[in-house]
Short mmCIF file of C-alpha atoms in Angstrom, two decimals:
data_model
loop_
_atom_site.label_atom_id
_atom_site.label_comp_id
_atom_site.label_asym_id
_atom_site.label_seq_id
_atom_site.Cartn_x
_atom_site.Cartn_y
_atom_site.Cartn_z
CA UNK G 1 -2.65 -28.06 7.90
CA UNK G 2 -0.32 -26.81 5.08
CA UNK G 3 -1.38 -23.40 3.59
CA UNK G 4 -0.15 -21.31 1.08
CA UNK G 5 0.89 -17.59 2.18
CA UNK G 6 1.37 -14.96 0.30
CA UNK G 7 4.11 -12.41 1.38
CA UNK G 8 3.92 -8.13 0.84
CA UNK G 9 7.11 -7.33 -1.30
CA UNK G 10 8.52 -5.53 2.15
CA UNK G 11 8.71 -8.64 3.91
CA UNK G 12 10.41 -10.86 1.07
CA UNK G 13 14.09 -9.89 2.49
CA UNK G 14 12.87 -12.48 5.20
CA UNK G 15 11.47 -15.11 2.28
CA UNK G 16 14.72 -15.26 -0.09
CA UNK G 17 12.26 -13.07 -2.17
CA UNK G 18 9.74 -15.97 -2.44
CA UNK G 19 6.17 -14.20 -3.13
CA UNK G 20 4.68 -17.25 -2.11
CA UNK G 21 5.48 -19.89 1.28
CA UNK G 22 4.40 -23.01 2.46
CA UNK G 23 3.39 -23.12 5.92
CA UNK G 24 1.46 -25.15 8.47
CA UNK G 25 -1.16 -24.50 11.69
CA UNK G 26 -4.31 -24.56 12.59
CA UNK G 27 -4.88 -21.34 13.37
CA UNK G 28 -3.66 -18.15 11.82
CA UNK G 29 -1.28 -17.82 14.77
CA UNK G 30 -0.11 -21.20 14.67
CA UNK G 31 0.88 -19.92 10.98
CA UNK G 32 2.40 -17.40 12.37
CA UNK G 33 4.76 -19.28 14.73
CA UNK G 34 5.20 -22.23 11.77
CA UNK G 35 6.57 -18.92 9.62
CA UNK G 36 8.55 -17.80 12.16
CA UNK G 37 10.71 -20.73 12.46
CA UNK G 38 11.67 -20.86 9.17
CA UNK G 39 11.94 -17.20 8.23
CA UNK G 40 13.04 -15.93 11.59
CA UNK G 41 11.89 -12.06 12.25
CA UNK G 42 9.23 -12.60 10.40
CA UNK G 43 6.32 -12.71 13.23
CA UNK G 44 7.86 -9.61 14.72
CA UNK G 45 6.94 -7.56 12.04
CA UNK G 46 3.18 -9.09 11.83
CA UNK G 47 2.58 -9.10 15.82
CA UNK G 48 3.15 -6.91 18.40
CA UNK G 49 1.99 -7.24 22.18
CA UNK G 50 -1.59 -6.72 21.70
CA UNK G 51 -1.82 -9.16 18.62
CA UNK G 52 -1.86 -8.45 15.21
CA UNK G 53 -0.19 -4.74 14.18
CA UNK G 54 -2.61 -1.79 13.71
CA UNK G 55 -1.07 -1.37 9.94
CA UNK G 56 -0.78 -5.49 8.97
CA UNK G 57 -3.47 -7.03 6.99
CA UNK G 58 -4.13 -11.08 7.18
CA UNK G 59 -6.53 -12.54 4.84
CA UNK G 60 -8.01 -15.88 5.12
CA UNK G 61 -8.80 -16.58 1.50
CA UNK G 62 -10.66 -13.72 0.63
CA UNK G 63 -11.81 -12.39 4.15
CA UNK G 64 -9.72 -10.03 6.45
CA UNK G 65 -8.90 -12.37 9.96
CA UNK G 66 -10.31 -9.08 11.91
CA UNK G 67 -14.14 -9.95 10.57
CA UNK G 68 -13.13 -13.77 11.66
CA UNK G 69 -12.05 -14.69 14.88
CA UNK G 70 -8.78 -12.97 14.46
CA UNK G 71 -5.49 -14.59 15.18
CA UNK G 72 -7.59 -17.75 16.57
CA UNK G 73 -9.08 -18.10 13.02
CA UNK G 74 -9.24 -21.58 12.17
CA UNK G 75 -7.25 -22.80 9.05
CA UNK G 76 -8.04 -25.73 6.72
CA UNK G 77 -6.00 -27.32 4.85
CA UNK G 78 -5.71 -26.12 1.26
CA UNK G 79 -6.37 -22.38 2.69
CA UNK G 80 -4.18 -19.55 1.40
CA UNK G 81 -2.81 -16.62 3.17
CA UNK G 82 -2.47 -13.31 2.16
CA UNK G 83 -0.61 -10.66 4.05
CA UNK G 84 -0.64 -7.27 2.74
CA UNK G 85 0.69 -3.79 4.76
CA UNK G 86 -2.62 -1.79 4.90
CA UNK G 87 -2.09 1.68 2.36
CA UNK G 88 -2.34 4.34 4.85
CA UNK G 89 -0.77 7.59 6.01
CA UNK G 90 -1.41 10.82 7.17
CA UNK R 1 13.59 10.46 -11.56
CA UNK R 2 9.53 9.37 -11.44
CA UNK R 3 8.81 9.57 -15.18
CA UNK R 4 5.21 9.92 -15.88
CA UNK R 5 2.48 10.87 -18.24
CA UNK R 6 0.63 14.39 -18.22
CA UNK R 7 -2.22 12.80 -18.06
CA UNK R 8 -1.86 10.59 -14.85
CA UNK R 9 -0.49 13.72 -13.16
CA UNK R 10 -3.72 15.41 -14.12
CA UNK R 11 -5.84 12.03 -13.12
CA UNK R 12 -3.95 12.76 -9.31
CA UNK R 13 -4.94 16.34 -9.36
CA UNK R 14 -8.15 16.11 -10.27
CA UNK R 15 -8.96 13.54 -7.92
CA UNK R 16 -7.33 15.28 -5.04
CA UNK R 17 -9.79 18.38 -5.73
CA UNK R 18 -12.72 16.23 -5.91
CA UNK R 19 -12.32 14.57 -2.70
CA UNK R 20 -10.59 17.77 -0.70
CA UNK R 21 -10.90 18.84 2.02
CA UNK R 22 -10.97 15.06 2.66
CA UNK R 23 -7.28 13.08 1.69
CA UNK R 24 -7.60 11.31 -1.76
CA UNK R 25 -5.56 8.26 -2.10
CA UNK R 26 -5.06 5.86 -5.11
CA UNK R 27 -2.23 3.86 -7.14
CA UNK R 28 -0.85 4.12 -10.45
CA UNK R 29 0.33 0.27 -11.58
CA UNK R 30 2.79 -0.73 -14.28
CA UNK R 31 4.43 -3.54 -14.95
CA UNK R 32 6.15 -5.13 -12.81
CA UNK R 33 10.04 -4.63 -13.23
CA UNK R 34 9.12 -0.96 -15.45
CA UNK R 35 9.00 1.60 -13.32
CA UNK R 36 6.25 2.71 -15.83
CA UNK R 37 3.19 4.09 -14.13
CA UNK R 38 0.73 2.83 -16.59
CA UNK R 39 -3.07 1.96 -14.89
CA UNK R 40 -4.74 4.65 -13.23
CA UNK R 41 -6.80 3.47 -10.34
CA UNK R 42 -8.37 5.73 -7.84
CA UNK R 43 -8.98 4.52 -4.11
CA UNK R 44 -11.83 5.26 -1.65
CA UNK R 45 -10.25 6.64 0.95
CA UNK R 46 -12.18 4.10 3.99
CA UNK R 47 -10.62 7.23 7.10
CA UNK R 48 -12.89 9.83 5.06
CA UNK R 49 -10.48 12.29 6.94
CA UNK R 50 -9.16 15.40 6.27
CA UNK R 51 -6.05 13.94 8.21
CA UNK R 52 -5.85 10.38 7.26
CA UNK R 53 -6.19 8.41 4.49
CA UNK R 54 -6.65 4.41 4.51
CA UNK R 55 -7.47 1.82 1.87
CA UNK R 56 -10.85 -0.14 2.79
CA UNK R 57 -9.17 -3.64 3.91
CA UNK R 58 -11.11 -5.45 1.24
CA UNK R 59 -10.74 -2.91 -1.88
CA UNK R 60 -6.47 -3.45 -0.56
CA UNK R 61 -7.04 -7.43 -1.44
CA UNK R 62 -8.94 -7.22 -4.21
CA UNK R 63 -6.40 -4.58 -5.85
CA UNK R 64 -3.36 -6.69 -4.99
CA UNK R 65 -5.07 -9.83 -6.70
CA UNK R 66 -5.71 -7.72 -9.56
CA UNK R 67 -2.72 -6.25 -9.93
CA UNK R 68 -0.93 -9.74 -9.29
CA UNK R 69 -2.77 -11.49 -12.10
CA UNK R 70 -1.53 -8.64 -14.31
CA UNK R 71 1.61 -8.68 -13.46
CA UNK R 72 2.10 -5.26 -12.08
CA UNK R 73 3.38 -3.37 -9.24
CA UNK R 74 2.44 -0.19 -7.96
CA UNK R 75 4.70 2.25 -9.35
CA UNK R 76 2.98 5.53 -7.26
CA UNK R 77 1.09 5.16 -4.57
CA UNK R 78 -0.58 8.63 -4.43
CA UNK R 79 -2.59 10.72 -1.49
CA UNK R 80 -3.57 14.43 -0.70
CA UNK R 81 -2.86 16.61 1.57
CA UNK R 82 -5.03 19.55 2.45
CA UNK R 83 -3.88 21.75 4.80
CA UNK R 84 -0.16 21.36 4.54
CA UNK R 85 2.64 20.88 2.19
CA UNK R 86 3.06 18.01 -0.46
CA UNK R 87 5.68 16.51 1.98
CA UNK R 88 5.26 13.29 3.24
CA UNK R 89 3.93 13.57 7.02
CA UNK R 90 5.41 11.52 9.94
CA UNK R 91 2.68 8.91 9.60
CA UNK R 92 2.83 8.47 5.86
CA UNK R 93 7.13 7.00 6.75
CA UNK R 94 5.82 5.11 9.69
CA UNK R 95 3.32 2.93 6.95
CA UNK R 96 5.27 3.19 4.23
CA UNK R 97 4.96 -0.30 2.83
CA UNK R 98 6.04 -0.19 -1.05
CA UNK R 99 10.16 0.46 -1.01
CA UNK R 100 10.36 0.24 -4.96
CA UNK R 101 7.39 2.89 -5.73
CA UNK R 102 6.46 6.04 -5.94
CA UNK R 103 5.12 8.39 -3.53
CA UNK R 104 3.86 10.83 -4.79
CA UNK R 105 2.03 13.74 -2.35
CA UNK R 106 -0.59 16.19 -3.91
CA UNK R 107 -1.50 19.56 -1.73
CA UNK R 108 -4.58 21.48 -2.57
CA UNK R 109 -4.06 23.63 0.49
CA UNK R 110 -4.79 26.43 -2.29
CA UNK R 111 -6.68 25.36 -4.70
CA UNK R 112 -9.18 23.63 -2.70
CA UNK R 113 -12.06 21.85 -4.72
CA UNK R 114 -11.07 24.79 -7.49
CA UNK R 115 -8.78 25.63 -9.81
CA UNK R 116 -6.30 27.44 -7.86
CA UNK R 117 -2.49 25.97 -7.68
CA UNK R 118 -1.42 22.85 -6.43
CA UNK R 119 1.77 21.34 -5.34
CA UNK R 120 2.61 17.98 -6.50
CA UNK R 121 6.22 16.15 -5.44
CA UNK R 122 7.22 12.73 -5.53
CA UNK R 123 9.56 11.35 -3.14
CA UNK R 124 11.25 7.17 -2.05
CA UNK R 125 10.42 6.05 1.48
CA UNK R 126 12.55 3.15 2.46
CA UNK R 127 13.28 2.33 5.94
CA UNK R 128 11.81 5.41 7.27
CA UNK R 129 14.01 7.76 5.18
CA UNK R 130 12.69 10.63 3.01
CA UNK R 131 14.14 11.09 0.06
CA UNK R 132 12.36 13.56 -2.52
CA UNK R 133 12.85 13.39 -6.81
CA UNK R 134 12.68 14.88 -9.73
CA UNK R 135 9.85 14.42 -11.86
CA UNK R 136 9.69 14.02 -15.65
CA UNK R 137 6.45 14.55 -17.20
CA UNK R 138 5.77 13.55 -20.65
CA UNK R 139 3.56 13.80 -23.08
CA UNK R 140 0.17 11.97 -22.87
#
């Protein structure tokens, strides 16, 4: 499945400043590991042992992955992806 | 230097007294490539915390589209803080996200919901490092 994904300005330095990838997967981890291999360092900054980070956002289309099935969200062709650092602080 | 309108300064401060003693957050957008903070848009803050502030997940996306069919940036990304100095806190470099704007802290540790005086400082946070600046404000 080839998806558009949309990449947060602070992870462009991994993307040749490219706003917008191609990618492939079924899944949004698939995606994940299809991203990874071409812009290496990029999953480590989206993952950490537990799954997706605390402060990383992944939209399927227009729904966050946490109210889907998460990383095992399935991914159609023709999707988009949108990754965006949540706005938080203390 | 964060150059700035009086009256988006004002905007900040006003919405950090209406929301204290809970954190206000919110962006001010420009065009991309600027460094103009031109669109005032106030956030909910989804921690309602006098510690924490968050963007609701969905209200994030929908801004980012918005802003992205615009063709601006977020030149300041704004919060309160209520208790404690307009410095930016351990947590707010650990999700620091936006390397080219604006962060700009608000305290209302005095003023409260009132009047009283507030501190308002802007500062960079790239790669975890602090650095504060000067601010220009201009007329509205």
């Amino acid at each position: 499945m080839a998806v558009e994904v949309r990449v947060p300005t602070i992870l462009r330095d991994y993307t040749s400043g490219e706003r917008v990838v191609l990618a492939s997967g079924a899944s949004v981890a698939t995606v994940i590991d299809d991203l990874d291999v071409n812009y290496p360092g990029i999953a480590e900054r989206l993952l950490d042992d537990s799954g997706l980070r605390r402060f990383v956002n992944v939209y399927l289309n227009d729904e966050d992955v946490r109210v889907l099935d998460g990383l095992d969200t399935v991914v159609a062709d023709n999707d988009s992806i949108t990754i965006l650092p949540a706005v938080a602080g203390g | 230097m964060l150059v700035i309108r009086a009256d988006l300064v004002d905007a900040m401060v006003a919405h950090a007294r209406a929301d204290h003693p809970d954190e206000a957050c919110g962006v001010i957008t420009g065009p991309d490539g600027s460094d103009r903070p031109e669109r005032f848009v106030p956030m909910i803050n989804a921690a309602r915390s006098p510690t924490f502030y968050e963007f609701d997940s969905g209200d994030l996306l929908r801004l980012y589209r918005d802003m992205d069919s615009r063709d601006e940036v977020p030149v300041v990304v704004y919060h309160s803080h209520t208790a404690t100095e307009a410095y930016p806190s351990r947590t707010d470099v650990s999700y620091a996200s936006e390397p080219n704007a604006h962060y700009v802290l608000v305290s209302t540790r005095e003023s409260g919901r009132g009047d009283g005086p507030y501190e308002l400082r802007s500062f960079r946070i790239v790669d975890g490092v602090v650095t504060e600046e000067e601010i220009d404000v201009t007329p509205a």
